[in-house]
Amino acid sequence: MAQTKSAFNPSGMQLIKDGLSKLKEKFDGTQGEPYIVESNKFKALYFDSESTQSLMDMQAPIRLVVSYTETMMGFLLFHPNPKKIAMIGLGGGSLAKYCHHYLPHSSIVVLENNARVIALKDKFHVPENDSRFQVLEADGAEYFRNTEEKYDILLIDGYTKLGQAAQLCSEDFYASCLACLNPNGVLAINFSGAAGLNQVYQERVDRIFEHPSVLVMEDDRMNQILFVSQGAALSSPAEDLLRCASSLGQVHDIHLARTAQNFLMQRKTDAQ
């Protein structure tokens, strides 16, 4: 999962920070091993004390707490009923849990190359592997490069202690993503970091995909979510996307309407 300065209940965050300060000296800089900090309301996954890798509401483990994860679910605006989803980056399993619960007809594979992160998945209520849900210890870039499987949705949220994994932002990787997508399939990537560098990544994506991508800035300005499609799904009329957001909102308690508005605003800007 990606690094983000999370925006949520301030008192809960302060409790986490208070607990974390006591652990900072012990854990920071020790080979980037993941560790958990808990408050009365939240459980958080960290590699260091500077940024949250994942965050879970203790009373509602499936709820998406961090804003950018809700925006990544914006793929539903373009592909509401995916049959096959692949994710790179498990973290605390926020997206994996949400998709498993709210998309019961989707098969889901989650690729995570850090065995220590996978070892913590039960702490975050990540479902057990079964016929339609699997967490695999694997290098996501290598998996996409070698697999013959095709997916409707690809979600890329692969970060380490040092930031975004280099193998997940090359043109070769984006070409592998394109090859893994079904017609009209959607790729969503979380970028966390300098906007200028994210622009470089977007340009790489656009050199690979026939249809232009749209890079949506999060309201907290900490994350940007890139959407791109194998087909023309992102070119749907504004009225259709807003109508879809309204319909999906009856099932999904996430900010799809706001994501649709932010997406349309950026798409309009890009077209000027």
PDB file of C-alpha atoms in Angstrom:
ATOM      1  CA  MET A   1       0.000   0.000   0.000  1.00  0.00           C
ATOM      2  CA  ALA A   2       1.096   3.523  -0.579  1.00  0.00           C
ATOM      3  CA  GLN A   3       2.580   6.082   1.690  1.00  0.00           C
ATOM      4  CA  THR A   4       0.134   8.811   2.626  1.00  0.00           C
ATOM      5  CA  LYS A   5      -0.391  11.415   5.285  1.00  0.00           C
ATOM      6  CA  SER A   6      -3.861  10.174   6.104  1.00  0.00           C
ATOM      7  CA  ALA A   7      -6.783  12.500   6.662  1.00  0.00           C
ATOM      8  CA  PHE A   8      -9.268  11.129   9.184  1.00  0.00           C
ATOM      9  CA  ASN A   9     -10.436  11.465  12.773  1.00  0.00           C
ATOM     10  CA  PRO A  10      -7.829  13.781  14.396  1.00  0.00           C
ATOM     11  CA  SER A  11      -8.092  12.300  17.862  1.00  0.00           C
ATOM     12  CA  GLY A  12      -7.524   8.800  16.505  1.00  0.00           C
ATOM     13  CA  MET A  13      -4.488   9.956  14.584  1.00  0.00           C
ATOM     14  CA  GLN A  14      -3.032  11.661  17.645  1.00  0.00           C
ATOM     15  CA  LEU A  15      -3.324   8.446  19.615  1.00  0.00           C
ATOM     16  CA  ILE A  16      -1.499   6.611  16.873  1.00  0.00           C
ATOM     17  CA  LYS A  17       1.224   9.249  16.741  1.00  0.00           C
ATOM     18  CA  ASP A  18       1.655   9.164  20.513  1.00  0.00           C
ATOM     19  CA  GLY A  19       2.133   5.418  20.447  1.00  0.00           C
ATOM     20  CA  LEU A  20       4.327   5.569  17.399  1.00  0.00           C
ATOM     21  CA  SER A  21       6.751   8.076  18.895  1.00  0.00           C
ATOM     22  CA  LYS A  22       7.647   5.479  21.526  1.00  0.00           C
ATOM     23  CA  LEU A  23       8.425   2.926  18.830  1.00  0.00           C
ATOM     24  CA  LYS A  24      10.277   5.185  16.412  1.00  0.00           C
ATOM     25  CA  GLU A  25      13.776   4.661  17.783  1.00  0.00           C
ATOM     26  CA  LYS A  26      13.291   0.919  17.997  1.00  0.00           C
ATOM     27  CA  PHE A  27      11.898   0.309  14.527  1.00  0.00           C
ATOM     28  CA  ASP A  28      12.881   3.085  12.145  1.00  0.00           C
ATOM     29  CA  GLY A  29      15.701   2.179   9.793  1.00  0.00           C
ATOM     30  CA  THR A  30      15.744  -1.517  10.706  1.00  0.00           C
ATOM     31  CA  GLN A  31      15.705  -3.078   7.245  1.00  0.00           C
ATOM     32  CA  GLY A  32      12.316  -1.561   6.462  1.00  0.00           C
ATOM     33  CA  GLU A  33      10.447  -4.256   8.359  1.00  0.00           C
ATOM     34  CA  PRO A  34       6.718  -3.569   8.690  1.00  0.00           C
ATOM     35  CA  TYR A  35       5.208  -3.018  12.105  1.00  0.00           C
ATOM     36  CA  ILE A  36       1.779  -2.278  13.554  1.00  0.00           C
ATOM     37  CA  VAL A  37       0.647   0.547  15.819  1.00  0.00           C
ATOM     38  CA  GLU A  38      -2.802   0.474  17.418  1.00  0.00           C
ATOM     39  CA  SER A  39      -5.025   3.041  19.082  1.00  0.00           C
ATOM     40  CA  ASN A  40      -8.505   2.521  20.491  1.00  0.00           C
ATOM     41  CA  LYS A  41     -10.010   3.227  17.068  1.00  0.00           C
ATOM     42  CA  PHE A  42      -7.401   2.411  14.440  1.00  0.00           C
ATOM     43  CA  LYS A  43      -4.746  -0.110  13.530  1.00  0.00           C
ATOM     44  CA  ALA A  44      -1.948   1.135  11.273  1.00  0.00           C
ATOM     45  CA  LEU A  45       0.821  -0.500   9.254  1.00  0.00           C
ATOM     46  CA  TYR A  46       4.149   1.319   9.024  1.00  0.00           C
ATOM     47  CA  PHE A  47       7.631   0.871   7.609  1.00  0.00           C
ATOM     48  CA  ASP A  48       8.724   4.036   9.400  1.00  0.00           C
ATOM     49  CA  SER A  49       7.052   6.804  11.396  1.00  0.00           C
ATOM     50  CA  GLU A  50       6.922   9.300   8.545  1.00  0.00           C
ATOM     51  CA  SER A  51       4.024   7.798   6.613  1.00  0.00           C
ATOM     52  CA  THR A  52       1.142   5.378   6.986  1.00  0.00           C
ATOM     53  CA  GLN A  53       1.212   2.320   4.753  1.00  0.00           C
ATOM     54  CA  SER A  54      -2.286   1.180   5.684  1.00  0.00           C
ATOM     55  CA  LEU A  55      -4.995   2.069   8.169  1.00  0.00           C
ATOM     56  CA  MET A  56      -7.923   0.039   9.497  1.00  0.00           C
ATOM     57  CA  ASP A  57     -10.966   1.071  11.520  1.00  0.00           C
ATOM     58  CA  MET A  58     -11.048  -1.430  14.393  1.00  0.00           C
ATOM     59  CA  GLN A  59     -14.860  -1.307  14.532  1.00  0.00           C
ATOM     60  CA  ALA A  60     -15.362  -1.538  10.744  1.00  0.00           C
ATOM     61  CA  PRO A  61     -12.403  -3.434   9.236  1.00  0.00           C
ATOM     62  CA  ILE A  62     -13.758  -3.342   5.672  1.00  0.00           C
ATOM     63  CA  ARG A  63     -14.356   0.417   5.597  1.00  0.00           C
ATOM     64  CA  LEU A  64     -11.928   2.387   3.456  1.00  0.00           C
ATOM     65  CA  VAL A  65     -10.388   4.900   5.850  1.00  0.00           C
ATOM     66  CA  VAL A  66      -7.722   6.562   3.705  1.00  0.00           C
ATOM     67  CA  SER A  67      -9.099   8.810   0.989  1.00  0.00           C
ATOM     68  CA  TYR A  68      -6.932   7.646  -1.905  1.00  0.00           C
ATOM     69  CA  THR A  69      -8.227   4.072  -1.606  1.00  0.00           C
ATOM     70  CA  GLU A  70     -11.760   5.366  -2.206  1.00  0.00           C
ATOM     71  CA  THR A  71     -10.534   7.184  -5.284  1.00  0.00           C
ATOM     72  CA  MET A  72      -8.846   4.035  -6.602  1.00  0.00           C
ATOM     73  CA  MET A  73     -12.235   2.328  -6.388  1.00  0.00           C
ATOM     74  CA  GLY A  74     -13.254   4.854  -9.037  1.00  0.00           C
ATOM     75  CA  PHE A  75     -12.546   2.104 -11.552  1.00  0.00           C
ATOM     76  CA  LEU A  76     -16.145   1.099 -10.863  1.00  0.00           C
ATOM     77  CA  LEU A  77     -17.275   4.162 -12.805  1.00  0.00           C
ATOM     78  CA  PHE A  78     -15.801   2.640 -15.952  1.00  0.00           C
ATOM     79  CA  HIS A  79     -16.181  -1.079 -15.218  1.00  0.00           C
ATOM     80  CA  PRO A  80     -18.890  -1.653 -12.562  1.00  0.00           C
ATOM     81  CA  ASN A  81     -18.922  -5.462 -12.719  1.00  0.00           C
ATOM     82  CA  PRO A  82     -15.395  -6.799 -13.164  1.00  0.00           C
ATOM     83  CA  LYS A  83     -14.947 -10.544 -13.296  1.00  0.00           C
ATOM     84  CA  LYS A  84     -11.206 -10.606 -12.632  1.00  0.00           C
ATOM     85  CA  ILE A  85      -9.119  -8.188 -10.564  1.00  0.00           C
ATOM     86  CA  ALA A  86      -5.365  -8.215  -9.953  1.00  0.00           C
ATOM     87  CA  MET A  87      -3.643  -6.013  -7.379  1.00  0.00           C
ATOM     88  CA  ILE A  88       0.011  -5.265  -6.684  1.00  0.00           C
ATOM     89  CA  GLY A  89       0.659  -4.339  -3.067  1.00  0.00           C
ATOM     90  CA  LEU A  90      -1.190  -5.857  -0.117  1.00  0.00           C
ATOM     91  CA  GLY A  91      -0.306  -3.512   2.743  1.00  0.00           C
ATOM     92  CA  GLY A  92      -3.064  -3.897   5.316  1.00  0.00           C
ATOM     93  CA  GLY A  93      -5.406  -5.258   2.647  1.00  0.00           C
ATOM     94  CA  SER A  94      -7.791  -2.287   2.496  1.00  0.00           C
ATOM     95  CA  LEU A  95      -8.593  -2.546  -1.219  1.00  0.00           C
ATOM     96  CA  ALA A  96      -8.436  -6.331  -1.202  1.00  0.00           C
ATOM     97  CA  LYS A  97     -10.936  -6.605   1.654  1.00  0.00           C
ATOM     98  CA  TYR A  98     -13.263  -4.049   0.147  1.00  0.00           C
ATOM     99  CA  CYS A  99     -13.327  -5.705  -3.264  1.00  0.00           C
ATOM    100  CA  HIS A 100     -13.755  -9.149  -1.709  1.00  0.00           C
ATOM    101  CA  HIS A 101     -16.764  -7.961   0.281  1.00  0.00           C
ATOM    102  CA  TYR A 102     -18.518  -5.646  -2.168  1.00  0.00           C
ATOM    103  CA  LEU A 103     -17.710  -7.444  -5.431  1.00  0.00           C
ATOM    104  CA  PRO A 104     -18.726 -11.020  -4.598  1.00  0.00           C
ATOM    105  CA  HIS A 105     -18.728 -12.111  -8.237  1.00  0.00           C
ATOM    106  CA  SER A 106     -15.158 -10.989  -8.869  1.00  0.00           C
ATOM    107  CA  SER A 107     -12.114 -13.237  -8.592  1.00  0.00           C
ATOM    108  CA  ILE A 108      -9.202 -11.408  -6.967  1.00  0.00           C
ATOM    109  CA  VAL A 109      -5.462 -12.040  -6.887  1.00  0.00           C
ATOM    110  CA  VAL A 110      -3.200  -9.871  -4.715  1.00  0.00           C
ATOM    111  CA  LEU A 111       0.547  -9.868  -5.394  1.00  0.00           C
ATOM    112  CA  GLU A 112       2.854  -8.930  -2.516  1.00  0.00           C
ATOM    113  CA  ASN A 113       6.621  -9.476  -2.568  1.00  0.00           C
ATOM    114  CA  ASN A 114       7.222  -8.863   1.150  1.00  0.00           C
ATOM    115  CA  ALA A 115       6.641 -12.022   3.177  1.00  0.00           C
ATOM    116  CA  ARG A 116       6.613  -9.978   6.404  1.00  0.00           C
ATOM    117  CA  VAL A 117       3.669  -7.936   5.122  1.00  0.00           C
ATOM    118  CA  ILE A 118       1.793 -11.116   4.206  1.00  0.00           C
ATOM    119  CA  ALA A 119       2.506 -12.515   7.674  1.00  0.00           C
ATOM    120  CA  LEU A 120       0.531  -9.623   9.166  1.00  0.00           C
ATOM    121  CA  LYS A 121      -2.574 -10.056   6.998  1.00  0.00           C
ATOM    122  CA  ASP A 122      -4.601 -11.806   9.697  1.00  0.00           C
ATOM    123  CA  LYS A 123      -4.048  -8.789  11.946  1.00  0.00           C
ATOM    124  CA  PHE A 124      -5.933  -6.723   9.349  1.00  0.00           C
ATOM    125  CA  HIS A 125      -8.755  -9.238   8.780  1.00  0.00           C
ATOM    126  CA  VAL A 126      -7.649 -10.068   5.235  1.00  0.00           C
ATOM    127  CA  PRO A 127      -9.692 -13.065   4.022  1.00  0.00           C
ATOM    128  CA  GLU A 128      -8.127 -16.492   3.735  1.00  0.00           C
ATOM    129  CA  ASN A 129      -7.179 -17.753   0.290  1.00  0.00           C
ATOM    130  CA  ASP A 130      -9.942 -19.641  -1.479  1.00  0.00           C
ATOM    131  CA  SER A 131     -11.237 -20.317  -4.976  1.00  0.00           C
ATOM    132  CA  ARG A 132     -11.874 -16.640  -5.787  1.00  0.00           C
ATOM    133  CA  PHE A 133      -9.452 -14.782  -3.510  1.00  0.00           C
ATOM    134  CA  GLN A 134      -5.695 -15.298  -3.335  1.00  0.00           C
ATOM    135  CA  VAL A 135      -2.790 -13.449  -1.768  1.00  0.00           C
ATOM    136  CA  LEU A 136       0.437 -14.581  -3.428  1.00  0.00           C
ATOM    137  CA  GLU A 137       4.016 -13.869  -2.444  1.00  0.00           C
ATOM    138  CA  ALA A 138       5.303 -12.694  -5.798  1.00  0.00           C
ATOM    139  CA  ASP A 139       7.019  -9.869  -7.621  1.00  0.00           C
ATOM    140  CA  GLY A 140       4.096  -8.120  -9.298  1.00  0.00           C
ATOM    141  CA  ALA A 141       6.109  -6.831 -12.255  1.00  0.00           C
ATOM    142  CA  GLU A 142       7.499 -10.280 -12.971  1.00  0.00           C
ATOM    143  CA  TYR A 143       4.056 -11.862 -12.570  1.00  0.00           C
ATOM    144  CA  PHE A 144       2.462  -9.488 -15.080  1.00  0.00           C
ATOM    145  CA  ARG A 145       5.358  -9.993 -17.480  1.00  0.00           C
ATOM    146  CA  ASN A 146       4.992 -13.782 -17.487  1.00  0.00           C
ATOM    147  CA  THR A 147       1.297 -14.488 -16.942  1.00  0.00           C
ATOM    148  CA  GLU A 148      -1.123 -15.428 -19.685  1.00  0.00           C
ATOM    149  CA  GLU A 149      -4.090 -14.376 -17.548  1.00  0.00           C
ATOM    150  CA  LYS A 150      -6.248 -11.424 -18.593  1.00  0.00           C
ATOM    151  CA  TYR A 151      -7.926  -9.091 -16.117  1.00  0.00           C
ATOM    152  CA  ASP A 152     -10.690  -6.517 -16.157  1.00  0.00           C
ATOM    153  CA  ILE A 153      -9.055  -4.391 -13.455  1.00  0.00           C
ATOM    154  CA  LEU A 154      -5.443  -3.851 -12.411  1.00  0.00           C
ATOM    155  CA  LEU A 155      -4.767  -1.920  -9.185  1.00  0.00           C
ATOM    156  CA  ILE A 156      -1.170  -0.854  -8.567  1.00  0.00           C
ATOM    157  CA  ASP A 157      -0.288   0.307  -5.058  1.00  0.00           C
ATOM    158  CA  GLY A 158       3.201  -1.048  -4.496  1.00  0.00           C
ATOM    159  CA  TYR A 159       5.410   0.850  -2.086  1.00  0.00           C
ATOM    160  CA  THR A 160       8.399   0.072   0.105  1.00  0.00           C
ATOM    161  CA  LYS A 161      10.117   1.969   2.897  1.00  0.00           C
ATOM    162  CA  LEU A 162      11.976   3.917   0.202  1.00  0.00           C
ATOM    163  CA  GLY A 163       8.893   4.820  -1.830  1.00  0.00           C
ATOM    164  CA  GLN A 164       7.395   3.501  -5.023  1.00  0.00           C
ATOM    165  CA  ALA A 165       9.091   0.377  -6.323  1.00  0.00           C
ATOM    166  CA  ALA A 166      11.184   1.226  -9.409  1.00  0.00           C
ATOM    167  CA  GLN A 167      10.042  -1.874 -11.294  1.00  0.00           C
ATOM    168  CA  LEU A 168       6.439  -0.638 -11.092  1.00  0.00           C
ATOM    169  CA  CYS A 169       6.934   2.628 -12.957  1.00  0.00           C
ATOM    170  CA  SER A 170       8.872   1.673 -16.100  1.00  0.00           C
ATOM    171  CA  GLU A 171       7.543   1.603 -19.655  1.00  0.00           C
ATOM    172  CA  ASP A 172       8.197  -2.139 -19.745  1.00  0.00           C
ATOM    173  CA  PHE A 173       5.961  -2.575 -16.713  1.00  0.00           C
ATOM    174  CA  TYR A 174       3.176  -0.477 -18.211  1.00  0.00           C
ATOM    175  CA  ALA A 175       3.439  -2.550 -21.397  1.00  0.00           C
ATOM    176  CA  SER A 176       2.974  -5.677 -19.276  1.00  0.00           C
ATOM    177  CA  CYS A 177      -0.108  -4.100 -17.704  1.00  0.00           C
ATOM    178  CA  LEU A 178      -1.556  -3.390 -21.133  1.00  0.00           C
ATOM    179  CA  ALA A 179      -0.942  -6.976 -22.187  1.00  0.00           C
ATOM    180  CA  CYS A 180      -2.754  -8.242 -19.064  1.00  0.00           C
ATOM    181  CA  LEU A 181      -5.920  -6.204 -19.612  1.00  0.00           C
ATOM    182  CA  ASN A 182      -9.080  -7.428 -21.288  1.00  0.00           C
ATOM    183  CA  PRO A 183     -10.688  -5.118 -23.877  1.00  0.00           C
ATOM    184  CA  ASN A 184     -12.042  -2.082 -21.980  1.00  0.00           C
ATOM    185  CA  GLY A 185     -10.125  -3.183 -18.909  1.00  0.00           C
ATOM    186  CA  VAL A 186      -8.983  -0.440 -16.522  1.00  0.00           C
ATOM    187  CA  LEU A 187      -5.632   0.186 -14.859  1.00  0.00           C
ATOM    188  CA  ALA A 188      -5.563   2.363 -11.707  1.00  0.00           C
ATOM    189  CA  ILE A 189      -2.243   3.397 -10.153  1.00  0.00           C
ATOM    190  CA  ASN A 190      -1.636   5.218  -6.905  1.00  0.00           C
ATOM    191  CA  PHE A 191       1.176   7.769  -7.080  1.00  0.00           C
ATOM    192  CA  SER A 192       2.398   9.274  -3.832  1.00  0.00           C
ATOM    193  CA  GLY A 193       5.153  11.821  -4.101  1.00  0.00           C
ATOM    194  CA  ALA A 194       6.358  14.722  -6.215  1.00  0.00           C
ATOM    195  CA  ALA A 195       3.773  15.778  -8.792  1.00  0.00           C
ATOM    196  CA  GLY A 196       6.518  16.389 -11.351  1.00  0.00           C
ATOM    197  CA  LEU A 197       7.717  12.810 -11.110  1.00  0.00           C
ATOM    198  CA  ASN A 198       4.148  11.553 -11.346  1.00  0.00           C
ATOM    199  CA  GLN A 199       3.842  13.483 -14.587  1.00  0.00           C
ATOM    200  CA  VAL A 200       6.854  11.582 -15.906  1.00  0.00           C
ATOM    201  CA  TYR A 201       5.156   8.300 -15.030  1.00  0.00           C
ATOM    202  CA  GLN A 202       1.962   9.421 -16.737  1.00  0.00           C
ATOM    203  CA  GLU A 203       3.885  10.250 -19.896  1.00  0.00           C
ATOM    204  CA  ARG A 204       5.317   6.723 -19.858  1.00  0.00           C
ATOM    205  CA  VAL A 205       1.824   5.277 -19.536  1.00  0.00           C
ATOM    206  CA  ASP A 206       0.559   7.408 -22.412  1.00  0.00           C
ATOM    207  CA  ARG A 207       3.366   6.193 -24.660  1.00  0.00           C
ATOM    208  CA  ILE A 208       2.160   2.624 -24.108  1.00  0.00           C
ATOM    209  CA  PHE A 209      -1.634   2.936 -24.109  1.00  0.00           C
ATOM    210  CA  GLU A 210      -3.591   4.011 -27.182  1.00  0.00           C
ATOM    211  CA  HIS A 211      -6.156   5.936 -25.144  1.00  0.00           C
ATOM    212  CA  PRO A 212      -5.043   8.852 -22.908  1.00  0.00           C
ATOM    213  CA  SER A 213      -4.828   8.492 -19.159  1.00  0.00           C
ATOM    214  CA  VAL A 214      -6.307  10.841 -16.566  1.00  0.00           C
ATOM    215  CA  LEU A 215      -4.337  11.715 -13.408  1.00  0.00           C
ATOM    216  CA  VAL A 216      -6.679  12.698 -10.572  1.00  0.00           C
ATOM    217  CA  MET A 217      -5.315  14.723  -7.658  1.00  0.00           C
ATOM    218  CA  GLU A 218      -6.504  13.737  -4.204  1.00  0.00           C
ATOM    219  CA  ASP A 219      -8.124  16.475  -2.118  1.00  0.00           C
ATOM    220  CA  ASP A 220      -5.306  16.194   0.440  1.00  0.00           C
ATOM    221  CA  ARG A 221      -2.777  16.853  -2.374  1.00  0.00           C
ATOM    222  CA  MET A 222      -0.670  13.932  -1.127  1.00  0.00           C
ATOM    223  CA  ASN A 223      -1.712  11.317  -3.676  1.00  0.00           C
ATOM    224  CA  GLN A 224      -2.610  11.210  -7.343  1.00  0.00           C
ATOM    225  CA  ILE A 225      -4.542   8.358  -8.925  1.00  0.00           C
ATOM    226  CA  LEU A 226      -3.950   7.545 -12.568  1.00  0.00           C
ATOM    227  CA  PHE A 227      -6.708   5.890 -14.581  1.00  0.00           C
ATOM    228  CA  VAL A 228      -6.184   4.466 -18.053  1.00  0.00           C
ATOM    229  CA  SER A 229      -8.149   1.957 -20.116  1.00  0.00           C
ATOM    230  CA  GLN A 230      -7.455  -0.642 -22.755  1.00  0.00           C
ATOM    231  CA  GLY A 231     -10.483   0.807 -24.583  1.00  0.00           C
ATOM    232  CA  ALA A 232     -12.473   4.027 -24.656  1.00  0.00           C
ATOM    233  CA  ALA A 233     -14.123   3.581 -21.241  1.00  0.00           C
ATOM    234  CA  LEU A 234     -12.616   6.791 -19.864  1.00  0.00           C
ATOM    235  CA  SER A 235     -14.251   8.750 -22.695  1.00  0.00           C
ATOM    236  CA  SER A 236     -17.783   8.053 -21.474  1.00  0.00           C
ATOM    237  CA  PRO A 237     -20.050  11.130 -21.434  1.00  0.00           C
ATOM    238  CA  ALA A 238     -20.054  13.090 -18.182  1.00  0.00           C
ATOM    239  CA  GLU A 239     -23.761  12.451 -17.695  1.00  0.00           C
ATOM    240  CA  ASP A 240     -23.207   8.686 -17.859  1.00  0.00           C
ATOM    241  CA  LEU A 241     -20.391   8.749 -15.315  1.00  0.00           C
ATOM    242  CA  LEU A 242     -22.349  10.896 -12.863  1.00  0.00           C
ATOM    243  CA  ARG A 243     -25.382   8.661 -13.273  1.00  0.00           C
ATOM    244  CA  CYS A 244     -23.202   5.601 -12.673  1.00  0.00           C
ATOM    245  CA  ALA A 245     -21.721   7.188  -9.540  1.00  0.00           C
ATOM    246  CA  SER A 246     -25.189   7.862  -8.185  1.00  0.00           C
ATOM    247  CA  SER A 247     -26.304   4.295  -8.857  1.00  0.00           C
ATOM    248  CA  LEU A 248     -23.178   2.759  -7.343  1.00  0.00           C
ATOM    249  CA  GLY A 249     -23.584   5.004  -4.309  1.00  0.00           C
ATOM    250  CA  GLN A 250     -26.596   2.937  -3.271  1.00  0.00           C
ATOM    251  CA  VAL A 251     -24.239   0.010  -2.635  1.00  0.00           C
ATOM    252  CA  HIS A 252     -20.830   1.558  -2.034  1.00  0.00           C
ATOM    253  CA  ASP A 253     -20.420   3.950   0.892  1.00  0.00           C
ATOM    254  CA  ILE A 254     -17.395   5.664  -0.641  1.00  0.00           C
ATOM    255  CA  HIS A 255     -16.916   9.009  -2.389  1.00  0.00           C
ATOM    256  CA  LEU A 256     -17.572   7.835  -5.967  1.00  0.00           C
ATOM    257  CA  ALA A 257     -19.546  10.984  -6.811  1.00  0.00           C
ATOM    258  CA  ARG A 258     -16.606  13.158  -5.777  1.00  0.00           C
ATOM    259  CA  THR A 259     -14.208  10.931  -7.689  1.00  0.00           C
ATOM    260  CA  ALA A 260     -16.388  11.276 -10.780  1.00  0.00           C
ATOM    261  CA  GLN A 261     -16.414  15.055 -10.433  1.00  0.00           C
ATOM    262  CA  ASN A 262     -12.644  15.249  -9.900  1.00  0.00           C
ATOM    263  CA  PHE A 263     -12.074  12.918 -12.840  1.00  0.00           C
ATOM    264  CA  LEU A 264     -14.300  14.939 -15.143  1.00  0.00           C
ATOM    265  CA  MET A 265     -12.661  18.188 -14.081  1.00  0.00           C
ATOM    266  CA  GLN A 266      -9.216  16.795 -14.868  1.00  0.00           C
ATOM    267  CA  ARG A 267     -10.341  15.249 -18.150  1.00  0.00           C
ATOM    268  CA  LYS A 268     -11.729  18.621 -19.213  1.00  0.00           C
ATOM    269  CA  THR A 269      -8.472  20.342 -18.253  1.00  0.00           C
ATOM    270  CA  ASP A 270      -6.440  17.799 -20.225  1.00  0.00           C
ATOM    271  CA  ALA A 271      -8.582  18.380 -23.304  1.00  0.00           C
ATOM    272  CA  GLN A 272      -7.971  22.134 -23.360  1.00  0.00           C
TER     273      GLN A 272
END
